[in-house]
Tab-separated table of C-alpha atoms in Angstrom:
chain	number	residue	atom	x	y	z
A	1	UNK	CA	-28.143	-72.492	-86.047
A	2	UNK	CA	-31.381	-71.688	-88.224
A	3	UNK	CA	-30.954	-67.856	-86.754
A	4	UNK	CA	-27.249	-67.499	-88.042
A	5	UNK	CA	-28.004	-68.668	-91.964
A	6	UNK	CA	-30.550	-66.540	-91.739
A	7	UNK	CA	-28.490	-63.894	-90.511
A	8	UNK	CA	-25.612	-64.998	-92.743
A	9	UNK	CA	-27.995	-64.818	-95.857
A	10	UNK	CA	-29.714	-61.300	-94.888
A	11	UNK	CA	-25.357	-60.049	-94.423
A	12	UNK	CA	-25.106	-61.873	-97.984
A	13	UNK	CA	-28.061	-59.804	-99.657
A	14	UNK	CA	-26.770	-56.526	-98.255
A	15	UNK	CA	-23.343	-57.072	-99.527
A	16	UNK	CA	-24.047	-58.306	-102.594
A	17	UNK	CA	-26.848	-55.230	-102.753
A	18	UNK	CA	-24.230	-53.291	-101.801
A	19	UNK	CA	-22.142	-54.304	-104.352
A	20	UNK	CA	-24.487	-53.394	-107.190
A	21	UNK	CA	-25.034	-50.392	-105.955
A	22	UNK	CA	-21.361	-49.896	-106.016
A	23	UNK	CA	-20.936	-51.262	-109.584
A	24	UNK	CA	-23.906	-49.019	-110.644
A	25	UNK	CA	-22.526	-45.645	-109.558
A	26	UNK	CA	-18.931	-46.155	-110.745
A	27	UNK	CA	-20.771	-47.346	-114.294
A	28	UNK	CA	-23.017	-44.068	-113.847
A	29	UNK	CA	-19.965	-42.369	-113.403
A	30	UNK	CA	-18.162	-43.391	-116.446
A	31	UNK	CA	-21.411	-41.848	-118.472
A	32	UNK	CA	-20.724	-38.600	-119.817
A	33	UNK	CA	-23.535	-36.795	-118.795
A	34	UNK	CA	-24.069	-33.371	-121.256
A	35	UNK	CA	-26.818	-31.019	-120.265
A	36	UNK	CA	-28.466	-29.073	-123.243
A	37	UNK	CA	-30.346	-25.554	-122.588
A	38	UNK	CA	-31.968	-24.443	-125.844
A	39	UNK	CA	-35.647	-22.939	-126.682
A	40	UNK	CA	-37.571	-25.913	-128.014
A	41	UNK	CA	-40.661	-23.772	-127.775
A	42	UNK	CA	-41.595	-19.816	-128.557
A	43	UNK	CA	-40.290	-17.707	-131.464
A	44	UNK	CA	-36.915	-19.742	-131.093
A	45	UNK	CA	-37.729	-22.976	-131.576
A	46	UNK	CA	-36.718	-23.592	-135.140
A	47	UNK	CA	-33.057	-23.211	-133.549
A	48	UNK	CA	-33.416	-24.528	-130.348
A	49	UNK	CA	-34.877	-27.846	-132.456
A	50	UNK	CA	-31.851	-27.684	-135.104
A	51	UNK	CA	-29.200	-27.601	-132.596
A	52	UNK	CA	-30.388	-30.519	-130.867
A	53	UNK	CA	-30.475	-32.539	-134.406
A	54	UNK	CA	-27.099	-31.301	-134.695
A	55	UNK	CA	-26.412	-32.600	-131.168
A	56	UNK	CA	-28.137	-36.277	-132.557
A	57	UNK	CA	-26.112	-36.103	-135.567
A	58	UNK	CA	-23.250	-35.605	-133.273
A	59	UNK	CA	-24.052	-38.852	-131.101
A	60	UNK	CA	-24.666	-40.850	-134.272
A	61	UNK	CA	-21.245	-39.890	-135.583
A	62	UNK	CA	-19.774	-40.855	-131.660
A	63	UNK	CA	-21.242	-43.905	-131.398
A	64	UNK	CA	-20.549	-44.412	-127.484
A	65	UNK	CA	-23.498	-45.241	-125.013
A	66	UNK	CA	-20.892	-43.755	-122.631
A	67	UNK	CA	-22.160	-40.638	-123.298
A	68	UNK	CA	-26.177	-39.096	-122.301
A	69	UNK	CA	-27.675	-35.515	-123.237
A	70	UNK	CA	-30.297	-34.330	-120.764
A	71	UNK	CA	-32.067	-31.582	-122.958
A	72	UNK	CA	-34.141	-28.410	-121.342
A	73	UNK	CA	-36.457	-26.257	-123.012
A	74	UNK	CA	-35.553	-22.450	-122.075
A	75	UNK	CA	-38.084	-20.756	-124.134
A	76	UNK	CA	-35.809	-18.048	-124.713
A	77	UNK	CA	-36.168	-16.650	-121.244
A	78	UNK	CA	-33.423	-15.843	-118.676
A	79	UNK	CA	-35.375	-16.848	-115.818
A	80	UNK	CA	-36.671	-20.309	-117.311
A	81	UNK	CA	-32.737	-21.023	-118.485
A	82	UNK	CA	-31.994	-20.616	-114.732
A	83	UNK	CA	-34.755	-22.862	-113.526
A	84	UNK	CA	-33.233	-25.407	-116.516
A	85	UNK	CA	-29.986	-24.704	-115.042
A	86	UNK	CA	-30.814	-25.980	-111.710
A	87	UNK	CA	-32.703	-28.694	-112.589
A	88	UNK	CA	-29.443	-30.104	-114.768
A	89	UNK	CA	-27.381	-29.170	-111.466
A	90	UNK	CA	-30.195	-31.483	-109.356
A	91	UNK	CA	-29.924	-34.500	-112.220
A	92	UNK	CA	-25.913	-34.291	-111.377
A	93	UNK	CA	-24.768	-32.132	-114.556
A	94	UNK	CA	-21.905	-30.229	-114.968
A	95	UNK	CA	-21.031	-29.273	-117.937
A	96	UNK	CA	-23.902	-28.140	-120.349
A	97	UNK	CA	-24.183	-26.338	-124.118
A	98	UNK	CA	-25.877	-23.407	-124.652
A	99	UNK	CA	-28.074	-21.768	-124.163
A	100	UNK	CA	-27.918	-19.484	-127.316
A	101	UNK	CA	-28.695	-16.188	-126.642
A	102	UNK	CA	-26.568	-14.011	-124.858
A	103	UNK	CA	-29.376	-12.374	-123.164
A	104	UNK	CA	-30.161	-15.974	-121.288
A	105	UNK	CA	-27.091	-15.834	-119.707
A	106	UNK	CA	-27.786	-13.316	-116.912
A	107	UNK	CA	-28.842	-15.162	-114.407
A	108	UNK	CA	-26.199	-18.697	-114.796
A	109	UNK	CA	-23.846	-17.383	-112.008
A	110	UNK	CA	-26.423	-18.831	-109.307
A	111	UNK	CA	-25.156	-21.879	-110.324
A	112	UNK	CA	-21.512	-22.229	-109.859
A	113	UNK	CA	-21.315	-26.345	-110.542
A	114	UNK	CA	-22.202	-25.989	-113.864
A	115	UNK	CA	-20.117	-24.762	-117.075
A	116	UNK	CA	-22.281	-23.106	-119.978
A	117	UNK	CA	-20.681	-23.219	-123.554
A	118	UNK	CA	-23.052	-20.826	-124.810
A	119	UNK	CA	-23.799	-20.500	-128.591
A	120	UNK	CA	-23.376	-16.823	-128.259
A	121	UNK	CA	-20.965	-14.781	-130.425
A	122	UNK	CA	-20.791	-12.165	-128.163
A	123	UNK	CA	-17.970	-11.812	-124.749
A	124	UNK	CA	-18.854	-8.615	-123.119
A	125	UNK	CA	-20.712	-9.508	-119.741
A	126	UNK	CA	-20.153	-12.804	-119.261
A	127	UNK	CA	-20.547	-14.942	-116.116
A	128	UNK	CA	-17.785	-16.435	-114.752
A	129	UNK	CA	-18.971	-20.027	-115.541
A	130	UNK	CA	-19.714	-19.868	-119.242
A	131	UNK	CA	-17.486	-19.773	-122.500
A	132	UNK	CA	-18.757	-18.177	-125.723
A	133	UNK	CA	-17.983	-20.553	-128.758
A	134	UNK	CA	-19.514	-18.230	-131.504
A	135	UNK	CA	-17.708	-16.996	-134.264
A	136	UNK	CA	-16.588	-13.806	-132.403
A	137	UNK	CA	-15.661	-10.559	-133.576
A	138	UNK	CA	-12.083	-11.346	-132.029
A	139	UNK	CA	-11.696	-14.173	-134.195
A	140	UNK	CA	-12.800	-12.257	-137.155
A	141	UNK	CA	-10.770	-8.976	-136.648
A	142	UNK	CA	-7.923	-11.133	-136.259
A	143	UNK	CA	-7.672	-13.040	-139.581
A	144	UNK	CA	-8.912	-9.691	-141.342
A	145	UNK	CA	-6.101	-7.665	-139.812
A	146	UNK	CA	-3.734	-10.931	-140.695
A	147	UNK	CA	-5.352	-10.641	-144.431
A	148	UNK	CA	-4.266	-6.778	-144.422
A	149	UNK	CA	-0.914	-7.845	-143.656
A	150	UNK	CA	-0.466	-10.225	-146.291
A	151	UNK	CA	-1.657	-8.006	-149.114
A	152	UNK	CA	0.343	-4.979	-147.572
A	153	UNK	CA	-2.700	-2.952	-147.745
A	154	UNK	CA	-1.991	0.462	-145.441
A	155	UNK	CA	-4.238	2.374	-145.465
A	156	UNK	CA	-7.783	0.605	-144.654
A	157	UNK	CA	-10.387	2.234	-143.005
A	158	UNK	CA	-13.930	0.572	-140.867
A	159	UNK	CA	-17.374	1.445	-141.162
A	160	UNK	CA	-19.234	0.160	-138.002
A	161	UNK	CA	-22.829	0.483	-137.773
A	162	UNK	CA	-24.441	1.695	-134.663
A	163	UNK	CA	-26.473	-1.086	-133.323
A	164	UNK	CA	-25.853	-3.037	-129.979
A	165	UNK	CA	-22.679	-4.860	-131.442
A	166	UNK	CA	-20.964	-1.369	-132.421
A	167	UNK	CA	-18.443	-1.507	-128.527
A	168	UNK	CA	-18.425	-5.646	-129.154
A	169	UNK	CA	-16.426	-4.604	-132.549
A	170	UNK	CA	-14.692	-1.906	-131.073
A	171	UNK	CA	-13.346	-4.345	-128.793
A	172	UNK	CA	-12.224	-6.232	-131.373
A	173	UNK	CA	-10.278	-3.811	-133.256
A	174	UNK	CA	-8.640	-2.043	-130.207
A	175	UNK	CA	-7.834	-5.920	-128.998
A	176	UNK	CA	-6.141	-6.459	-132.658
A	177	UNK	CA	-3.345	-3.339	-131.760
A	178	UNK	CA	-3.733	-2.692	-135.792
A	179	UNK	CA	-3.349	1.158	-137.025
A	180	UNK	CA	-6.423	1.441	-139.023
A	181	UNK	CA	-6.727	4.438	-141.022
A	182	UNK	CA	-9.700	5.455	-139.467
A	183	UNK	CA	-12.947	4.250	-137.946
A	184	UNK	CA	-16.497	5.407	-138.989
A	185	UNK	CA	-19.651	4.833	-136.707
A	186	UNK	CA	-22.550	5.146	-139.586
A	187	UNK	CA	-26.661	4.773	-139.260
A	188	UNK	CA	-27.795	2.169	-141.809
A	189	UNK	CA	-30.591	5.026	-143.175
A	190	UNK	CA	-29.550	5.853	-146.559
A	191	UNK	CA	-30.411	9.628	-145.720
A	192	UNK	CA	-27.421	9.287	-143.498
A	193	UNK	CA	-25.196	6.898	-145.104
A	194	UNK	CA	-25.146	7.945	-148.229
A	195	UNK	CA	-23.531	11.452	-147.614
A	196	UNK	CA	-21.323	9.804	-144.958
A	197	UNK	CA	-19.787	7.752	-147.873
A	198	UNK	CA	-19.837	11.080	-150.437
A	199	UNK	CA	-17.683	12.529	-147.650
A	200	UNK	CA	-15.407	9.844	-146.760
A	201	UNK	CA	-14.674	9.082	-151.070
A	202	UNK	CA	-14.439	12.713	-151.329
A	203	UNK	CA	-17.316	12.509	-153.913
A	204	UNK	CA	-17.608	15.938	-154.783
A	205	UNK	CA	-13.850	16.857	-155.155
A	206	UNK	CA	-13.605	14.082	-157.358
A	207	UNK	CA	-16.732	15.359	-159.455
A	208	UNK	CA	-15.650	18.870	-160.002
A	209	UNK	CA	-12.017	17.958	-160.711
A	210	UNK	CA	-13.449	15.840	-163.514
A	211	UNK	CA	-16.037	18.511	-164.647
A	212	UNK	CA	-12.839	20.865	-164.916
A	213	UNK	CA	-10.572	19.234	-166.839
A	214	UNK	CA	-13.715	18.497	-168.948
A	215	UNK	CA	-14.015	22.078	-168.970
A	216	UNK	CA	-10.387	22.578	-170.188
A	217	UNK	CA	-10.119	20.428	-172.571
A	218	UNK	CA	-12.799	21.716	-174.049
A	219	UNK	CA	-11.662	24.875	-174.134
A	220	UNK	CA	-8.168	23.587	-175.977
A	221	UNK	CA	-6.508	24.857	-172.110
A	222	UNK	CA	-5.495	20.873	-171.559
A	223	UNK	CA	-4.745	19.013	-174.351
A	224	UNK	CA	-5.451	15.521	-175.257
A	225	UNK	CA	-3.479	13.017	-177.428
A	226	UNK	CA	-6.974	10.990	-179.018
A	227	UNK	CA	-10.434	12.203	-179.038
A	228	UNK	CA	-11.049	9.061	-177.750
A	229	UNK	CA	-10.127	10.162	-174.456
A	230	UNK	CA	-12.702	12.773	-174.247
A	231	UNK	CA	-15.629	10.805	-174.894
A	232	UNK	CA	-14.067	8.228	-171.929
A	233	UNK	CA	-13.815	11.339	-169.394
A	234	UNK	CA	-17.293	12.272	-170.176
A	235	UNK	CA	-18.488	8.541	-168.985
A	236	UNK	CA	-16.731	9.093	-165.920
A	237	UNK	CA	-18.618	10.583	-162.797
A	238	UNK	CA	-15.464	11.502	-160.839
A	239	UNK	CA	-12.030	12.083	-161.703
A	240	UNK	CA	-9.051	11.637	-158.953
A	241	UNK	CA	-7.916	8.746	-156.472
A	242	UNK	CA	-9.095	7.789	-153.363
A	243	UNK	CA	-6.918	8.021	-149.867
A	244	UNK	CA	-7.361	4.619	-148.708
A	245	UNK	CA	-7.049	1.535	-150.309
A	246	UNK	CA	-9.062	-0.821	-148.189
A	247	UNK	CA	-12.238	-0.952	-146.365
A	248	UNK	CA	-14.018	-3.472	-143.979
A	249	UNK	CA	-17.250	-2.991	-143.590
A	250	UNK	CA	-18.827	-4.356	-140.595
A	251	UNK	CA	-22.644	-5.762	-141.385
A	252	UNK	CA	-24.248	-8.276	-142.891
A	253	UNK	CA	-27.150	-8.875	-145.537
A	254	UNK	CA	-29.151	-5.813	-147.036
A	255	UNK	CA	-27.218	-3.515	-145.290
A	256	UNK	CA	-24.028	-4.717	-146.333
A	257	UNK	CA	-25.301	-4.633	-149.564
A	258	UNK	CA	-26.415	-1.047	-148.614
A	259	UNK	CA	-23.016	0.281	-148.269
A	260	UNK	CA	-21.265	-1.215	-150.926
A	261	UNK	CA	-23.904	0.347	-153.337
A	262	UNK	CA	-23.442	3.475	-151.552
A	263	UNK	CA	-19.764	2.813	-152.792
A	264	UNK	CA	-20.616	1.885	-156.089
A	265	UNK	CA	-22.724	5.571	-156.387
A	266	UNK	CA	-19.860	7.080	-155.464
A	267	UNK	CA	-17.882	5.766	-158.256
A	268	UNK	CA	-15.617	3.534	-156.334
A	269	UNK	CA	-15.796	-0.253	-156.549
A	270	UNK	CA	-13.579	-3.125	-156.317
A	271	UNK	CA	-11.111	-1.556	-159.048
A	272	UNK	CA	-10.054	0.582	-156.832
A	273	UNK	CA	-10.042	-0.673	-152.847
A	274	UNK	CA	-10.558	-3.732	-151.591
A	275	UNK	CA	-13.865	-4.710	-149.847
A	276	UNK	CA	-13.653	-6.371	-146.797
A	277	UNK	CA	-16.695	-7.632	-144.331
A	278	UNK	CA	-17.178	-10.250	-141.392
A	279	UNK	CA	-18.067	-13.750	-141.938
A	280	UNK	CA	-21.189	-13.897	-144.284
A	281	UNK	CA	-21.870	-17.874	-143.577
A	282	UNK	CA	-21.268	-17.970	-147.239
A	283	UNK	CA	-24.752	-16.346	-148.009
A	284	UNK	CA	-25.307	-16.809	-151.170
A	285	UNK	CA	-26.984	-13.684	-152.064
A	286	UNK	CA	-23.958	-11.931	-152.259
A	287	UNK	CA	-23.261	-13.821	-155.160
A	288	UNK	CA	-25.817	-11.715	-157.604
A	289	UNK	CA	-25.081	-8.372	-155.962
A	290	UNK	CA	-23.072	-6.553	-158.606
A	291	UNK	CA	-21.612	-4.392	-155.570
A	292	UNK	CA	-20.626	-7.177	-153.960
A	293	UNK	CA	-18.825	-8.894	-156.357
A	294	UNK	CA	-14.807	-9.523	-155.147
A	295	UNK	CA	-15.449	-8.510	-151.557
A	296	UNK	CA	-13.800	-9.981	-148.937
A	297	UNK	CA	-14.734	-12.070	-145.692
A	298	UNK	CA	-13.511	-14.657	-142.743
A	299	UNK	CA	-15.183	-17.684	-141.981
A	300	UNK	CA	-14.939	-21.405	-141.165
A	301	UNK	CA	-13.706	-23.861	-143.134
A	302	UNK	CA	-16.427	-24.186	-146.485
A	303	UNK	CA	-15.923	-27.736	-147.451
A	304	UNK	CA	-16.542	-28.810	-143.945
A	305	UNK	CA	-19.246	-26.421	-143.454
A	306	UNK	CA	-21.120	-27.923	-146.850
A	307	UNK	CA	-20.474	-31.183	-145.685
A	308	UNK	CA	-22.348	-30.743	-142.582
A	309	UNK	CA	-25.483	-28.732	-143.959
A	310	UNK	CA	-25.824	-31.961	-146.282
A	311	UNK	CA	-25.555	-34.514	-143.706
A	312	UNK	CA	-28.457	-32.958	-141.582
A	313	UNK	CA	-30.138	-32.316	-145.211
A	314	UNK	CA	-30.181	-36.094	-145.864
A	315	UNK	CA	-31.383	-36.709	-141.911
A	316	UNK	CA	-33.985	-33.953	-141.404
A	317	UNK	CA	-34.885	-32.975	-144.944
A	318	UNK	CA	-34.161	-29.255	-144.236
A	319	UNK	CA	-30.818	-27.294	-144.083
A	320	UNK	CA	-30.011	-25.700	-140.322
A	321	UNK	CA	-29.086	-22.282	-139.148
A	322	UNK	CA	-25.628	-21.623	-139.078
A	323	UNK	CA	-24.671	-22.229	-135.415
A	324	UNK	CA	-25.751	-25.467	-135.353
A	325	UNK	CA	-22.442	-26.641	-136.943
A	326	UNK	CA	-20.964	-25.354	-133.273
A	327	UNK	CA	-23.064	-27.285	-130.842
A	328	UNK	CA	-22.086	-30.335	-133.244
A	329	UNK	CA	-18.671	-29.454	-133.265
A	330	UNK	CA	-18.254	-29.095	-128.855
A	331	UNK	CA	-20.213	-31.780	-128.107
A	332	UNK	CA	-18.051	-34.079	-130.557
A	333	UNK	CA	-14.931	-32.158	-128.316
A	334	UNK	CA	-16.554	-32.601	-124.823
A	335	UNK	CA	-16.438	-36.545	-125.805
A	336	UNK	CA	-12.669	-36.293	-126.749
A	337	UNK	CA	-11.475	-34.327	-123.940
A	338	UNK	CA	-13.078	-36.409	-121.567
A	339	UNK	CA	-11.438	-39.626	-123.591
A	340	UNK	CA	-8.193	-38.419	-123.609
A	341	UNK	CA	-7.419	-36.400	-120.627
A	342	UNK	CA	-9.719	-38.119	-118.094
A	343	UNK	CA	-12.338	-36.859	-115.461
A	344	UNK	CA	-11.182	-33.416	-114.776
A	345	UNK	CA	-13.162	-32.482	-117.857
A	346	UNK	CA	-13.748	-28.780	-117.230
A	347	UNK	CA	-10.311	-27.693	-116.496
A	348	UNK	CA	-8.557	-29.421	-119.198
A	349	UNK	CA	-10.867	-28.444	-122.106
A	350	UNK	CA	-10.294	-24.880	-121.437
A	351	UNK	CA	-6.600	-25.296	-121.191
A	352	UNK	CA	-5.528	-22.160	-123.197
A	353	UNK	CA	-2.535	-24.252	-124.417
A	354	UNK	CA	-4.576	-26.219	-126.476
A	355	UNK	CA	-5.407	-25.992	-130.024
A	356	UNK	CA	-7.664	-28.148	-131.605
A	357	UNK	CA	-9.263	-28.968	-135.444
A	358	UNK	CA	-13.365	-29.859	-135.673
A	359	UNK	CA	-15.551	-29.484	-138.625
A	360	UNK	CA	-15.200	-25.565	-138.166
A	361	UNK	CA	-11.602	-25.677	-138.178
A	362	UNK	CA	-9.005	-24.942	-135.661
A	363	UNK	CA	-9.835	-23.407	-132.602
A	364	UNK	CA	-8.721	-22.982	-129.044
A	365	UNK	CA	-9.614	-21.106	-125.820
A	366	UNK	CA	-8.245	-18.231	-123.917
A	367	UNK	CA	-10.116	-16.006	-121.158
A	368	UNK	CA	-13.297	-18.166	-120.864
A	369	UNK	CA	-13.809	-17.221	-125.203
A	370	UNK	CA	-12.934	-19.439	-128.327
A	371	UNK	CA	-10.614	-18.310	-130.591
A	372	UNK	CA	-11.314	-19.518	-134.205
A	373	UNK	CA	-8.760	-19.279	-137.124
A	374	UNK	CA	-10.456	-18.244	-139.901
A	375	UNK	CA	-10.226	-19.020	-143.695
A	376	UNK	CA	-10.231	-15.238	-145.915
A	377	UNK	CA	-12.983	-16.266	-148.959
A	378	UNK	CA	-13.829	-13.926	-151.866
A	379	UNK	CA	-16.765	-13.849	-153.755
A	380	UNK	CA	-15.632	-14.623	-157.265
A	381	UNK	CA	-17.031	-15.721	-160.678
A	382	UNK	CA	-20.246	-16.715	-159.009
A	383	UNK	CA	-18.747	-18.903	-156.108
A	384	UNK	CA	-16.678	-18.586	-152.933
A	385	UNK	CA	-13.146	-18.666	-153.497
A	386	UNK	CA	-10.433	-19.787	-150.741
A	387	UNK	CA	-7.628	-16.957	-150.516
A	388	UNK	CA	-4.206	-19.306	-149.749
């Protein structure tokens, strides 16, 4: 009799440890588990250490214990984001933001049970089991081409510097099927970029024409109806219109600025085409450039952008670079789509039928890429104007 209650108890413990352990994975498997791969050491860091704010920011604003981030540091390196890769894969990750860099990703198809939703801007060369969620040059062509449209410009033509982006914007403008006037490739040297701008604003046709009629009128062969005219001529540099009325120049910074001054010395400036770039993240040096001034650009949605930058302000006491707004933005969409649509969380947030708004605006995915609908801003007046 004693050896069956103890043999009754010993069944009872096992069950009932059983049981636990039962309880404990199906709570373990209600957790959202989020695996992070960003350098939080090396020349990176100061990114790699804002994103994952922006991920805590993110959490805050969820407010769900449901839901765990398992960070790795990936100095920047392919081969130590593959050895954080595997380690995630080990701790029972599958889905996992970042890393950042599109050179990290090389090495991510040795491990097929995780999704990446890298940071990276760029979609050429791209495993087959990560997304790029940066602002990409798709998204960008796209609402410029749609801004073309709506001001029935015609006859717009691209500069595109030659750098390592030069075939990812190529891409983009092949992949918009819009009739540009023309495409220039163009060195950022202003040895070289300066007479490739002469040439395409016809700079020196436009110099002698106006050094003729000068000439004529001068010599009583044209006639003028006010004096007054003559003295406006002679302020002129150029004389004559230019054959395109639009341009998009693709850079950013100093050498954006480059070109449009390269403009501006060739006597043609917002009065007479409009300027056009790629999102600018609202940099607000473009504000003081003279050059500058009325030009052009996509980008996410400004209010929400501003909002964000103050929010991790008043938490970390310094603003972030501008991706971090993206890793805050898919983690707070991981969270829904696994809410909403249940466990099979990697095939229904890429589900290309699916739009959906976040703090950058609306977005959706197509081909393993998010597609962002941009907002058109001007610089204007010394601020950044919405264009309806």
């Amino acid at each position: 009799m004693k050896f069956i209650l103890i043999l009754a108890s010993i069944i009872y413990l096992s069950l009932s440890n059983i049981y636990c352990l039962a309880k404990e994975a199906k709570q373990d498997e209600s957790i959202l588990k989020v695996g992070l791969i960003v350098p939080l050491s090396g020349k990176h860091q100061e990114i790699g250490k804002s994103v994952l704010n922006s991920i805590r920011l993110a959490l805050s604003k969820i407010n769900d214990d449901q839901i765990e981030i398992f960070p790795k540091d990936n100095n920047s390196n392919p081969e130590r984001t593959l050895f954080a890769a595997k380690q995630l894969e080990k701790e029972g990750i599958r889905i996992v933001i970042g890393p950042i860099f599109h050179q990290n990703l090389i090495y991510l198809e040795e491990v097929q049970n995780l999704t990446f939703l890298s940071l990276s801007n760029k979609t050429k060369i791209i495993p087959k089991n990560v997304i790029t969620i940066g602002v990409n040059a798709n998204s960008q062509i796209s609402a410029i081409v749609n801004f073309i449209k709506k001001e029935n410009l015609n006859k717009t033509i691209v500069l595109v510097p030659r750098s390592n982006f030069e075939d990812e914007l190529r891409n983009a403008l092949v992949k918009s099927k819009y009739e540009f006037m023309n495409i220039y490739s163009y060195d950022v040297e202003p040895n070289k970029l300066t007479p490739l701008i002469k040439q395409i604003t016809a700079y020196s046709e436009r110099t002698k024409k106006l050094e003729k009629i000068i000439e004529f009128v001068e010599k009583g062969i044209e006639i003028l109806e006010k004096e007054e005219e003559l003295k406006n001529l002679k302020k002129k540099y150029t004389l004559g219109e230019i054959n395109f009325d639009s341009v998009v120049i693709a850079n950013f910074g100093e050498n954006l600025k480059s070109v449009t001054n390269s403009f501006s010395f060739s006597d043609v400036t917002a009065q007479d085409v409009k300027f056009i770039t790629l999102n600018q993240w609202f940099d607000e040096t473009l504000l003081k450039e003279s050059s500058t001034n009325q030009i052009y650009f996509p980008s996410i949605n400004l209010t929400n952008y501003s909002k964000f930058r103050e929010t991790y302000f008043k938490s970390y006491n310094k603003y972030p670079p501008q991706i971090s707004i993206l890793s805050y933005d898919i983690l707070g969409l991981i969270y829904y789509i696994k809410k909403v649509q249940g466990d099979n969380l990697v095939k229904n947030i890429f589900n290309k039928k699916m739009s959906y708004i976040g703090e950058i605006g609306e977005f959706s995915f197509e081909d393993k890429i998010v597609t962002y609908k941009l907002d058109i801003y001007q610089v204007f007046d010394n601020q950044f104007l919405k264009i309806n």
